[in-house]
Amino acid sequence: MASHSSISLEDPVFSYSQFACIGSGFSAIALGATLQRWYGITDIRFFEKQSQLGGTWHINQYPGCACDIPSALYSLSFECNPNWTRVLPTYAELWEYINGVARKYDLVDKMTFGAAVERCVWIEDKGRWRMWIRQKQTGQVIVHECQFLYGAVGFFDQPRELEIPGAERFQGPMFHSARWRHDVDLTGKRVVVFGNGCTGSQIVPAIVDKTTSLTQVVRSKHWVYPPIDEKVPLWLMFTLANVPGTMQLQRFLMFIKMEVEFIGFWDGKFAKAFRKKRQRQVEAYMRAVAPEKYHDLLIPDFEVGCKRRIFDSGYLKSLHNEHLRLTDEPVEEILPHGLKMKSGEIIEADVIVMANGFKTNEFFLDCDIVGRGGETIHEHWKSFGGAEAYTCESLSGFPNFFLLGGPNVATGHTSFLIAVENAINYSLRIIEPLLKGKGSVAEVKRKAEEKYVQSLHHALQDTVFSTGCSSWYNRTVDGKKPWNASAYPWSQAHHWYSCLFPSWKDWRLSGQTEKNKIVKQSHTLTRLLTLTAFTLGMVFWSRRNPNTVLASLLAQPRTILPWLAGAAVKSGTEAFAVIRGTWS
């Protein structure tokens, strides 16, 4: 945690905005754009510690870096892009896309770069958040206030350290994949890469041919799926750009295709059979492509889905390269010119690359968030047993504060950005009464938060995430049972639905009035019509494709009827509450 000895509540306030956001990645830019689209609000400031916008896609610029979600879905629903050149876009193409969205909505001028937010405190008597932001170049601290505060720092903000003695003695370049040294030429070098997850499996095939030798040190196994990446054909790009509705149709079909994969994350006979079938397919691919001598190092003994799956980008084929060596032997220490292995073997190295991941299940490690009564966000999470949030974004005792890309929004099967858009839309539905004059403060109730978190973690026990493998989804807190603050245990369709209809009894809004009831009522009707159209679309698609898993689920009344009944009850209850004006 950063030191804040120079920070005081008596510091003069430098500036104010109605909205403020920590971060400037996909989540932050989606927030700024949605505020304009929904309410015409432009009074927002973004504070970013990096030198440019983009978040993950500015930080990660290593060779081979690309997304593992199809571009049609790893994009914003309101800014579909017909110009993607690949199914799995590179970091450069993703940065160009999000930079274009930011400029379209005039958000770049609202961003302050090289600005590290060190502390945020809820000021009770003013109903505002006060932020202390340190300019990294000058060290100057400015104070900013806002009514609504959003945290959009994401999952992959803090690189994990390499816990091997002797790192400080290494005399060559040594850097994390998220801090790639573009000034280091790997041509003819002896390179060591730590890690073989999503990042390591992209780096190795991208650099191995340049090196004199490449040693990849691994400590775990991963399911490496057959590749899905390819160039987008010109005829498809032309169609998407010129035929109205085709981009939205492509996105919807991709969503359905990937959402069906969630079935494999459930517990039960059907889900296990689904996983076994997928596991046989993936294992057959790995055995066919990877060198036989590495099969025991590569092929996992746990179920598919327990860890983040990897789409092969040439990694398994690259293991045939005569310059490459794969080993799981523990490293005893790092020497000035290489590694000393447990066996005593010395591996010489000119460059060390750490592709060992990030500190996950932890949030705001370098920023204090202080809510009501002086409770910090970390004290709040300790009372629950780990990082958590109501609907994955709200905390009791922290009014007008929302997390984007917060605890338990990650999925193992589909786009993170769907969850982000759901969270943004939900938060704006919650504060809509405040924007319409129904008060100034919104806060989720503690009991509602406790009930939600208990339900979420109970559901996680019935998923593949809890079958025992070691993954970044889980983290042991204070030596207790592993705490999963990463994965969402339900489908993204479920998350969309739960964000569509806020449970107003779980919220406390201050300064209630009787004004503008009709606004919320009209939004309720819109959501109900949207839900109906979505359901009819699923039914129609399943009838046209009777042999799919979705069709078999919809064919069973016990599967779909409770969901539809719940939707009708929730929307009806909300409409009744609006008409009566009871925002409890």
Coordinates of C-alpha atoms in Angstrom, one line a residue:
M1 CA 0.0 0.0 0.0
A2 CA 1.3 3.4 -0.9
S3 CA 2.3 5.9 1.8
H4 CA 0.0 8.9 2.2
S5 CA 1.7 10.9 4.9
S6 CA 1.5 14.1 2.9
I7 CA -2.3 13.8 2.5
S8 CA -4.7 15.7 4.7
L9 CA -8.5 16.4 4.7
E10 CA -7.5 20.0 5.1
D11 CA -5.9 20.1 1.6
P12 CA -7.6 22.6 -0.7
V13 CA -9.9 21.2 -3.4
F14 CA -8.5 21.8 -6.8
S15 CA -11.4 20.7 -9.0
Y16 CA -14.8 19.1 -9.2
S17 CA -16.8 16.9 -11.6
Q18 CA -20.1 15.1 -11.2
F19 CA -18.5 11.8 -12.2
A20 CA -14.9 10.6 -11.8
C21 CA -13.3 7.4 -12.8
I22 CA -10.0 5.7 -11.8
G23 CA -8.6 4.3 -15.0
S24 CA -8.9 4.8 -18.8
G25 CA -9.3 1.4 -20.3
F26 CA -12.3 -0.3 -22.0
S27 CA -14.5 0.0 -18.8
A28 CA -13.8 3.7 -18.3
I29 CA -14.4 4.6 -21.9
A30 CA -17.6 2.6 -22.0
L31 CA -18.8 4.5 -18.9
G32 CA -18.0 7.9 -20.5
A33 CA -19.8 7.0 -23.7
T34 CA -22.8 5.5 -22.0
L35 CA -23.3 8.6 -19.8
Q36 CA -23.5 10.6 -23.0
R37 CA -25.7 8.2 -24.8
W38 CA -28.2 7.8 -22.0
Y39 CA -28.3 11.1 -20.3
G40 CA -26.2 13.6 -22.3
I41 CA -23.8 13.9 -19.4
T42 CA -20.3 15.0 -20.2
D43 CA -19.2 16.1 -16.7
I44 CA -16.7 13.4 -16.0
R45 CA -12.9 13.2 -15.3
F46 CA -10.6 10.2 -15.8
F47 CA -7.4 9.7 -13.8
E48 CA -4.9 7.3 -15.3
K49 CA -1.5 6.5 -13.9
Q50 CA -0.1 5.3 -17.3
S51 CA 1.0 7.6 -20.0
Q52 CA -1.8 6.7 -22.4
L53 CA -5.4 5.4 -22.4
G54 CA -6.2 1.8 -23.1
G55 CA -5.6 0.0 -19.8
T56 CA -4.7 -3.6 -20.5
W57 CA -4.2 -2.9 -24.2
H58 CA -1.7 -0.1 -23.5
I59 CA 0.2 -2.0 -20.7
N60 CA 0.5 -5.3 -22.6
Q61 CA 2.6 -4.8 -25.8
Y62 CA 4.6 -8.0 -25.8
P63 CA 5.3 -9.9 -29.1
G64 CA 2.3 -12.0 -30.1
C65 CA 0.0 -10.2 -27.7
A66 CA -3.7 -10.6 -28.8
C67 CA -7.1 -11.1 -27.3
D68 CA -8.5 -14.6 -26.7
I69 CA -12.1 -13.6 -27.3
P70 CA -13.4 -13.0 -30.9
S71 CA -13.4 -9.4 -31.9
A72 CA -17.1 -9.4 -32.7
L73 CA -17.7 -9.9 -29.0
Y74 CA -14.7 -8.2 -27.5
S75 CA -16.0 -4.8 -28.4
L76 CA -18.7 -2.5 -27.2
S77 CA -22.2 -3.4 -28.2
F78 CA -23.0 0.2 -29.2
E79 CA -19.8 0.6 -31.2
C80 CA -19.7 -2.5 -33.4
N81 CA -16.7 -2.5 -35.7
P82 CA -16.8 -3.8 -39.3
N83 CA -13.1 -3.4 -39.8
W84 CA -11.6 -6.1 -37.6
T85 CA -8.9 -7.8 -39.6
R86 CA -8.6 -10.9 -37.4
V87 CA -11.0 -13.1 -35.4
L88 CA -8.7 -12.6 -32.4
P89 CA -7.5 -9.0 -32.6
T90 CA -3.9 -8.0 -31.7
Y91 CA -3.2 -5.5 -28.9
A92 CA -2.5 -2.8 -31.5
E93 CA -5.8 -3.2 -33.2
L94 CA -7.7 -3.2 -29.9
W95 CA -5.9 0.0 -28.8
E96 CA -6.8 1.7 -32.1
Y97 CA -10.4 0.7 -31.7
I98 CA -10.8 1.9 -28.1
N99 CA -8.8 5.1 -28.9
G100 CA -11.3 5.7 -31.7
V101 CA -14.2 5.3 -29.4
A102 CA -12.7 7.7 -26.8
R103 CA -12.2 10.3 -29.5
K104 CA -15.6 9.9 -31.0
Y105 CA -17.2 10.8 -27.6
D106 CA -14.6 13.5 -26.8
L107 CA -13.3 11.6 -23.8
V108 CA -9.5 12.1 -24.3
D109 CA -9.6 15.7 -23.2
K110 CA -11.3 14.6 -20.0
M111 CA -8.3 12.3 -19.1
T112 CA -5.3 13.2 -16.9
F113 CA -2.4 10.8 -17.6
G114 CA 0.5 10.1 -15.3
A115 CA -1.9 10.7 -12.4
A116 CA -1.9 8.0 -9.7
V117 CA -5.0 8.1 -7.5
E118 CA -3.6 7.5 -4.0
R119 CA -6.6 8.0 -1.7
C120 CA -10.4 8.5 -2.0
V121 CA -12.5 9.5 1.0
W122 CA -16.2 9.8 1.4
I123 CA -17.1 13.2 2.8
E124 CA -20.3 12.7 4.6
D125 CA -21.5 16.3 5.1
K126 CA -20.9 17.1 1.5
G127 CA -22.2 13.9 0.0
R128 CA -19.1 13.7 -2.2
W129 CA -15.9 11.7 -2.8
R130 CA -12.6 13.5 -2.3
M131 CA -9.7 12.2 -4.3
W132 CA -5.9 12.8 -3.8
I133 CA -4.1 12.4 -7.1
R134 CA -0.3 12.5 -7.4
Q135 CA 1.3 13.7 -10.7
K136 CA 4.0 11.1 -11.3
Q137 CA 6.3 13.5 -13.2
T138 CA 6.3 16.3 -10.6
G139 CA 5.2 14.6 -7.4
Q140 CA 2.5 17.3 -7.0
V141 CA -0.7 16.2 -5.3
I142 CA -4.0 17.6 -6.5
V143 CA -7.4 17.2 -4.8
H144 CA -10.5 16.5 -6.8
E145 CA -14.1 16.0 -5.7
C146 CA -17.0 14.2 -7.4
Q147 CA -20.5 13.0 -6.6
F148 CA -20.1 9.6 -8.2
L149 CA -16.9 7.6 -8.2
Y150 CA -16.1 4.7 -10.4
G151 CA -13.1 2.3 -10.1
A152 CA -12.1 0.8 -13.4
V153 CA -8.6 -0.5 -12.7
G154 CA -9.4 -4.0 -13.9
F155 CA -8.0 -7.4 -13.1
F156 CA -4.5 -7.2 -14.6
D157 CA -3.2 -4.1 -13.0
Q158 CA -0.3 -5.3 -10.8
P159 CA 2.3 -7.7 -12.3
R160 CA 3.2 -10.6 -10.0
E161 CA 6.8 -10.7 -8.7
L162 CA 9.1 -13.6 -9.4
E163 CA 9.6 -15.2 -6.0
I164 CA 13.1 -16.7 -6.7
P165 CA 16.2 -15.5 -4.8
G166 CA 18.9 -13.6 -6.7
A167 CA 16.8 -11.7 -9.2
E168 CA 18.5 -8.4 -8.2
R169 CA 21.9 -9.9 -9.2
F170 CA 21.0 -10.7 -12.8
Q171 CA 23.1 -8.5 -15.0
G172 CA 21.0 -8.7 -18.2
P173 CA 17.6 -7.2 -19.0
M174 CA 14.9 -8.8 -16.8
F175 CA 11.3 -7.6 -17.2
H176 CA 7.6 -8.6 -16.9
S177 CA 5.6 -9.2 -20.0
A178 CA 3.4 -6.2 -19.0
R179 CA 6.5 -4.0 -18.9
W180 CA 8.0 -5.2 -22.2
R181 CA 11.3 -3.7 -23.1
H182 CA 11.1 -2.7 -26.8
D183 CA 14.6 -1.5 -26.6
V184 CA 15.9 -5.0 -26.0
D185 CA 16.7 -6.9 -29.2
L186 CA 16.3 -10.7 -28.6
T187 CA 18.1 -11.6 -31.9
G188 CA 20.9 -14.1 -31.1
K189 CA 20.2 -14.0 -27.4
R190 CA 19.8 -16.7 -24.8
V191 CA 16.4 -16.1 -23.4
V192 CA 14.5 -17.6 -20.4
V193 CA 10.7 -17.2 -20.2
F194 CA 8.9 -17.9 -16.9
G195 CA 5.3 -19.1 -17.4
N196 CA 3.2 -20.9 -19.9
G197 CA -0.3 -19.4 -19.4
C198 CA -2.1 -17.3 -21.9
T199 CA 0.7 -14.8 -22.1
G200 CA 3.7 -17.2 -22.2
S201 CA 2.0 -19.3 -24.9
Q202 CA 1.8 -16.2 -27.1
I203 CA 5.3 -14.9 -26.5
V204 CA 7.2 -18.1 -27.1
P205 CA 6.1 -18.7 -30.8
A206 CA 6.6 -15.0 -31.5
I207 CA 10.2 -14.8 -30.4
V208 CA 11.7 -18.4 -30.5
D209 CA 13.1 -18.0 -34.1
K210 CA 15.1 -14.9 -33.1
T211 CA 16.9 -16.5 -30.2
T212 CA 20.0 -18.6 -30.0
S213 CA 18.3 -20.6 -27.2
L214 CA 14.9 -20.3 -25.4
T215 CA 14.3 -22.0 -22.1
Q216 CA 10.7 -21.9 -20.9
V217 CA 10.3 -22.6 -17.2
V218 CA 6.8 -23.8 -16.3
R219 CA 5.2 -24.9 -13.0
S220 CA 1.7 -25.8 -14.2
K221 CA -0.3 -27.3 -17.0
H222 CA -3.0 -25.8 -19.2
W223 CA -5.5 -27.1 -21.7
V224 CA -4.5 -25.7 -25.1
Y225 CA -7.4 -25.7 -27.5
P226 CA -7.2 -25.8 -31.3
P227 CA -6.7 -22.4 -32.9
I228 CA -9.7 -20.2 -33.9
D229 CA -7.8 -17.2 -35.1
E230 CA -7.7 -16.3 -38.8
K231 CA -7.9 -13.3 -41.1
V232 CA -11.4 -11.9 -41.6
P233 CA -12.2 -12.3 -45.3
L234 CA -12.7 -9.1 -47.3
W235 CA -16.2 -10.1 -48.4
L236 CA -17.3 -10.4 -44.7
M237 CA -15.8 -7.0 -43.9
F238 CA -17.6 -5.5 -46.8
T239 CA -20.9 -7.1 -45.8
L240 CA -20.6 -6.0 -42.2
A241 CA -19.8 -2.4 -43.3
N242 CA -22.6 -2.1 -45.8
V243 CA -25.5 -4.3 -44.9
P244 CA -27.5 -2.8 -41.9
G245 CA -27.9 -5.2 -39.0
T246 CA -25.2 -7.7 -40.0
M247 CA -22.8 -6.6 -37.3
Q248 CA -25.5 -6.9 -34.6
L249 CA -26.5 -10.3 -35.9
Q250 CA -22.9 -11.5 -36.0
R251 CA -22.4 -10.3 -32.4
F252 CA -25.6 -12.0 -31.2
L253 CA -24.8 -15.4 -32.9
M254 CA -21.3 -15.2 -31.4
F255 CA -22.8 -14.5 -28.0
I256 CA -25.1 -17.5 -28.2
K257 CA -22.2 -19.8 -29.4
M258 CA -20.0 -18.8 -26.6
E259 CA -22.7 -18.7 -24.0
V260 CA -23.5 -22.4 -24.7
E261 CA -20.0 -23.2 -23.6
F262 CA -21.0 -22.1 -20.1
I263 CA -22.9 -25.4 -19.7
G264 CA -19.5 -27.0 -19.2
F265 CA -18.8 -25.0 -16.1
W266 CA -21.8 -26.4 -14.2
D267 CA -21.9 -29.3 -11.8
G268 CA -24.0 -32.4 -12.6
K269 CA -24.0 -35.3 -15.1
F270 CA -24.8 -33.3 -18.2
A271 CA -22.1 -30.8 -17.5
K272 CA -19.5 -33.4 -16.7
A273 CA -20.3 -35.3 -19.9
F274 CA -19.9 -32.0 -21.8
R275 CA -16.5 -31.4 -20.2
K276 CA -15.3 -35.0 -20.9
K277 CA -16.2 -34.7 -24.5
R278 CA -14.4 -31.3 -24.8
Q279 CA -11.4 -32.7 -22.9
R280 CA -11.1 -35.7 -25.3
Q281 CA -11.1 -33.3 -28.2
V282 CA -8.5 -30.9 -26.7
E283 CA -6.2 -33.7 -25.5
A284 CA -6.2 -35.3 -28.9
Y285 CA -5.2 -32.0 -30.5
M286 CA -2.4 -31.5 -28.0
R287 CA -1.0 -35.0 -28.4
A288 CA -1.1 -34.6 -32.2
V289 CA 0.6 -31.3 -32.4
A290 CA 3.0 -31.1 -29.4
P291 CA 6.3 -33.0 -29.2
E292 CA 5.8 -36.4 -27.5
K293 CA 8.6 -35.8 -25.1
Y294 CA 6.7 -32.8 -23.6
H295 CA 3.3 -34.5 -23.3
D296 CA 3.8 -35.2 -19.6
L297 CA 4.7 -31.6 -19.0
L298 CA 1.8 -30.1 -21.0
I299 CA -1.3 -32.3 -20.6
P300 CA -3.3 -31.5 -17.4
D301 CA -4.8 -34.0 -15.0
F302 CA -7.7 -31.7 -14.1
E303 CA -10.9 -31.0 -15.9
V304 CA -11.2 -28.4 -18.7
G305 CA -12.6 -25.1 -17.5
C306 CA -10.9 -25.2 -14.1
K307 CA -8.3 -22.9 -15.5
R308 CA -8.5 -20.3 -18.2
R309 CA -8.4 -22.1 -21.5
I310 CA -5.8 -21.2 -24.1
F311 CA -6.4 -21.0 -27.9
D312 CA -3.2 -22.2 -29.6
S313 CA -1.5 -19.4 -31.5
G314 CA 1.4 -21.6 -32.7
Y315 CA 2.7 -22.5 -29.3
L316 CA 2.5 -26.3 -29.5
K317 CA 4.1 -26.3 -32.9
S318 CA 6.9 -24.0 -31.7
L319 CA 7.9 -26.6 -29.1
H320 CA 9.5 -28.6 -32.0
N321 CA 12.0 -25.8 -32.5
E322 CA 15.5 -27.1 -31.8
H323 CA 16.4 -23.8 -30.0
L324 CA 13.6 -24.4 -27.4
R325 CA 13.7 -26.3 -24.2
L326 CA 10.7 -26.8 -21.9
T327 CA 11.3 -27.7 -18.3
D328 CA 9.3 -27.9 -15.0
E329 CA 12.4 -28.3 -12.8
P330 CA 12.4 -25.8 -10.0
V331 CA 14.8 -22.8 -10.1
E332 CA 16.9 -22.7 -7.0
E333 CA 18.3 -19.2 -7.6
I334 CA 19.0 -16.6 -10.3
L335 CA 22.7 -16.0 -11.0
P336 CA 24.3 -12.9 -12.7
H337 CA 24.3 -14.7 -16.0
G338 CA 21.6 -17.3 -15.8
L339 CA 19.7 -19.8 -13.6
K340 CA 20.8 -22.4 -11.1
M341 CA 18.3 -25.3 -11.2
K342 CA 17.4 -27.6 -8.3
S343 CA 19.6 -30.3 -9.8
G344 CA 22.6 -28.0 -9.8
E345 CA 22.5 -27.4 -13.6
I346 CA 23.4 -23.9 -14.8
I347 CA 21.3 -22.5 -17.6
E348 CA 23.0 -19.5 -19.1
A349 CA 20.8 -16.5 -20.0
D350 CA 21.2 -13.0 -21.5
V351 CA 17.5 -12.0 -21.1
I352 CA 14.8 -13.1 -18.6
V353 CA 11.1 -12.5 -19.4
M354 CA 8.5 -13.0 -16.7
A355 CA 5.2 -14.1 -18.1
N356 CA 4.1 -15.2 -14.6
G357 CA 0.8 -13.3 -14.5
F358 CA -0.7 -10.7 -12.2
K359 CA -1.8 -10.3 -8.6
T360 CA -5.4 -11.4 -9.0
N361 CA -8.2 -11.5 -6.5
E362 CA -6.8 -8.3 -5.1
F363 CA -7.9 -4.8 -5.9
F364 CA -6.7 -1.2 -5.2
L365 CA -3.3 -2.3 -3.9
D366 CA -1.9 1.1 -4.3
C367 CA -4.9 3.2 -3.5
D368 CA -6.9 3.7 -0.3
I369 CA -10.7 3.9 -0.6
V370 CA -12.3 5.1 2.6
G371 CA -16.0 4.9 3.1
R372 CA -18.4 5.8 5.9
G373 CA -17.1 5.8 9.4
G374 CA -13.5 5.7 8.2
E375 CA -13.7 2.0 7.0
T376 CA -11.3 1.2 4.3
I377 CA -12.2 -1.0 1.4
H378 CA -9.7 -3.6 2.5
E379 CA -11.1 -3.6 6.0
H380 CA -14.6 -4.0 4.5
W381 CA -13.4 -7.0 2.4
K382 CA -11.7 -8.6 5.4
S383 CA -15.0 -8.7 7.2
F384 CA -16.3 -10.8 4.3
G385 CA -13.3 -13.1 4.0
G386 CA -12.1 -11.6 0.7
A387 CA -12.8 -9.1 -2.1
E388 CA -16.5 -9.1 -3.1
A389 CA -19.3 -6.8 -4.1
Y390 CA -23.1 -6.7 -4.5
T391 CA -23.8 -7.5 -8.1
C392 CA -20.0 -7.5 -8.5
E393 CA -19.8 -3.7 -8.3
S394 CA -21.3 -2.1 -5.1
L395 CA -20.3 -2.1 -1.4
S396 CA -22.3 -1.1 1.7
G397 CA -20.8 1.8 3.5
F398 CA -19.4 3.2 0.2
P399 CA -22.1 5.4 -1.2
N400 CA -22.1 6.5 -4.9
F401 CA -19.2 4.2 -5.5
F402 CA -19.2 1.5 -8.3
L403 CA -16.6 -1.0 -9.4
L404 CA -16.2 -1.8 -13.1
G405 CA -14.4 -5.0 -13.7
G406 CA -14.6 -5.7 -10.0
P407 CA -14.8 -8.9 -7.9
N408 CA -16.3 -12.0 -9.6
V409 CA -17.0 -10.5 -13.0
A410 CA -14.6 -12.7 -14.9
T411 CA -15.8 -15.6 -17.0
G412 CA -14.1 -18.6 -18.4
H413 CA -16.1 -18.7 -21.6
T414 CA -17.1 -15.3 -23.0
S415 CA -16.3 -11.6 -23.2
F416 CA -15.4 -9.6 -20.1
L417 CA -16.8 -6.5 -21.8
I418 CA -20.3 -7.9 -21.7
A419 CA -20.1 -8.0 -17.9
V420 CA -18.6 -4.4 -17.9
E421 CA -21.5 -3.0 -20.0
N422 CA -24.0 -4.8 -17.8
A423 CA -22.3 -3.2 -14.7
I424 CA -22.3 0.3 -16.2
N425 CA -26.0 0.0 -17.2
Y426 CA -26.9 -1.3 -13.8
S427 CA -25.1 1.5 -12.0
L428 CA -26.8 4.2 -14.2
R429 CA -30.2 2.6 -13.5
I430 CA -29.5 2.9 -9.8
I431 CA -28.4 6.5 -9.8
E432 CA -31.1 7.6 -12.4
P433 CA -33.4 8.7 -9.6
L434 CA -30.6 10.9 -8.2
L435 CA -30.0 12.4 -11.6
K436 CA -33.7 13.2 -11.8
G437 CA -33.8 15.0 -8.5
K438 CA -34.7 12.2 -6.1
G439 CA -31.8 12.8 -3.8
S440 CA -28.0 12.7 -4.0
V441 CA -26.8 9.5 -2.4
A442 CA -27.3 5.8 -3.3
E443 CA -26.0 3.0 -1.1
V444 CA -26.6 -0.8 -1.1
K445 CA -27.7 -2.3 2.2
R446 CA -25.3 -4.4 4.2
K447 CA -27.7 -7.3 4.5
A448 CA -28.3 -7.3 0.8
E449 CA -24.6 -7.4 0.1
E450 CA -24.1 -10.3 2.6
K451 CA -27.0 -12.3 1.0
Y452 CA -25.7 -11.7 -2.5
V453 CA -22.1 -12.7 -1.6
Q454 CA -23.3 -15.8 0.3
S455 CA -25.4 -16.9 -2.7
L456 CA -22.6 -16.2 -5.2
H457 CA -20.0 -18.2 -3.3
H458 CA -22.4 -21.0 -2.6
A459 CA -23.0 -21.2 -6.4
L460 CA -19.3 -21.2 -7.0
Q461 CA -19.0 -24.5 -5.1
D462 CA -21.1 -26.1 -7.7
T463 CA -18.9 -25.1 -10.6
V464 CA -15.7 -26.5 -12.2
F465 CA -13.8 -23.6 -10.6
S466 CA -14.0 -25.5 -7.2
T467 CA -12.8 -28.9 -8.4
G468 CA -9.3 -28.5 -6.9
C469 CA -6.9 -27.2 -9.6
S470 CA -4.6 -24.3 -8.8
S471 CA -5.6 -21.2 -10.8
W472 CA -5.6 -17.4 -10.7
Y473 CA -9.4 -17.6 -10.0
N474 CA -8.7 -18.7 -6.4
R475 CA -6.5 -17.1 -3.7
T476 CA -5.9 -18.3 -0.1
V477 CA -6.6 -15.4 2.3
D478 CA -4.8 -15.6 5.7
G479 CA -4.3 -19.4 5.4
K480 CA -8.1 -20.0 5.2
K481 CA -10.1 -21.7 2.5
P482 CA -9.4 -20.4 -1.0
W483 CA -11.5 -17.3 -1.9
N484 CA -12.6 -16.9 -5.4
A485 CA -13.0 -13.2 -6.1
S486 CA -12.6 -13.6 -9.9
A487 CA -15.2 -15.9 -11.4
Y488 CA -18.9 -15.3 -11.9
P489 CA -20.7 -18.6 -11.2
W490 CA -23.7 -18.0 -13.5
S491 CA -24.1 -17.3 -17.2
Q492 CA -23.7 -13.9 -18.8
A493 CA -27.4 -14.0 -19.8
H494 CA -28.1 -14.3 -16.1
H495 CA -25.9 -11.3 -15.3
W496 CA -27.5 -9.2 -18.0
Y497 CA -30.9 -10.1 -16.7
S498 CA -30.0 -9.3 -13.0
C499 CA -28.6 -6.0 -14.1
L500 CA -31.7 -5.2 -16.2
F501 CA -34.0 -5.2 -13.2
P502 CA -32.5 -3.6 -10.0
S503 CA -33.9 -4.9 -6.7
W504 CA -34.8 -1.6 -5.2
K505 CA -35.4 -3.1 -1.7
D506 CA -31.7 -3.7 -1.5
W507 CA -30.9 0.0 -1.9
R508 CA -31.2 3.1 0.2
L509 CA -31.6 6.4 -1.6
S510 CA -31.5 9.6 0.4
G511 CA -33.6 12.7 -0.2
Q512 CA -36.5 10.9 -1.9
T513 CA -39.1 12.9 -3.8
E514 CA -42.2 12.2 -5.9
K515 CA -40.7 13.8 -9.0
N516 CA -40.2 12.0 -12.4
K517 CA -41.8 8.7 -11.6
I518 CA -42.8 8.3 -15.2
V519 CA -39.1 8.1 -16.3
K520 CA -38.4 5.0 -14.4
Q521 CA -41.7 3.5 -15.4
S522 CA -41.0 4.0 -19.1
H523 CA -37.6 2.3 -18.6
T524 CA -39.2 -0.6 -16.9
L525 CA -41.5 -1.1 -19.9
T526 CA -38.5 -0.9 -22.3
R527 CA -36.7 -3.6 -20.3
L528 CA -39.7 -5.8 -20.2
L529 CA -40.1 -5.5 -24.0
T530 CA -36.3 -6.2 -24.4
L531 CA -36.6 -9.3 -22.3
T532 CA -39.6 -10.5 -24.3
A533 CA -37.8 -10.0 -27.6
F534 CA -34.7 -11.8 -26.3
T535 CA -36.7 -14.8 -25.2
L536 CA -38.7 -15.0 -28.4
G537 CA -35.4 -14.8 -30.3
M538 CA -33.9 -17.7 -28.4
V539 CA -37.1 -19.8 -28.9
F540 CA -37.1 -19.0 -32.7
W541 CA -33.4 -19.8 -33.0
S542 CA -33.7 -23.1 -31.2
R543 CA -36.6 -24.2 -33.4
R544 CA -34.5 -23.5 -36.5
N545 CA -31.6 -25.4 -34.9
P546 CA -33.2 -28.3 -33.1
N547 CA -30.1 -30.3 -32.5
T548 CA -28.3 -27.8 -30.4
V549 CA -27.8 -27.8 -26.6
L550 CA -29.8 -24.6 -26.3
A551 CA -32.7 -26.2 -28.1
S552 CA -32.7 -29.2 -25.7
L553 CA -32.7 -26.8 -22.7
L554 CA -35.6 -24.7 -24.0
A555 CA -37.5 -27.9 -24.8
Q556 CA -37.8 -28.6 -21.1
P557 CA -40.4 -26.4 -19.4
R558 CA -38.8 -26.7 -16.0
T559 CA -35.7 -25.0 -17.4
I560 CA -37.2 -21.9 -18.9
L561 CA -40.6 -21.3 -17.2
P562 CA -39.2 -20.4 -13.7
W563 CA -36.8 -17.9 -15.4
L564 CA -39.6 -16.3 -17.3
A565 CA -41.9 -16.2 -14.3
G566 CA -39.2 -14.6 -12.2
A567 CA -38.7 -12.0 -14.9
A568 CA -42.4 -11.2 -15.0
V569 CA -42.6 -10.9 -11.2
K570 CA -39.5 -8.7 -10.9
S571 CA -40.6 -6.3 -13.7
G572 CA -44.1 -6.2 -12.3
T573 CA -42.9 -5.5 -8.8
E574 CA -40.6 -2.7 -10.0
A575 CA -43.4 -1.1 -12.0
F576 CA -45.7 -1.2 -9.0
A577 CA -43.0 0.4 -6.8
V578 CA -42.4 3.1 -9.3
I579 CA -46.1 4.0 -9.6
R580 CA -46.4 4.2 -5.8
G581 CA -43.1 6.1 -5.6
T582 CA -41.6 3.8 -3.0
W583 CA -37.9 3.7 -3.7
S584 CA -37.0 1.7 -0.5

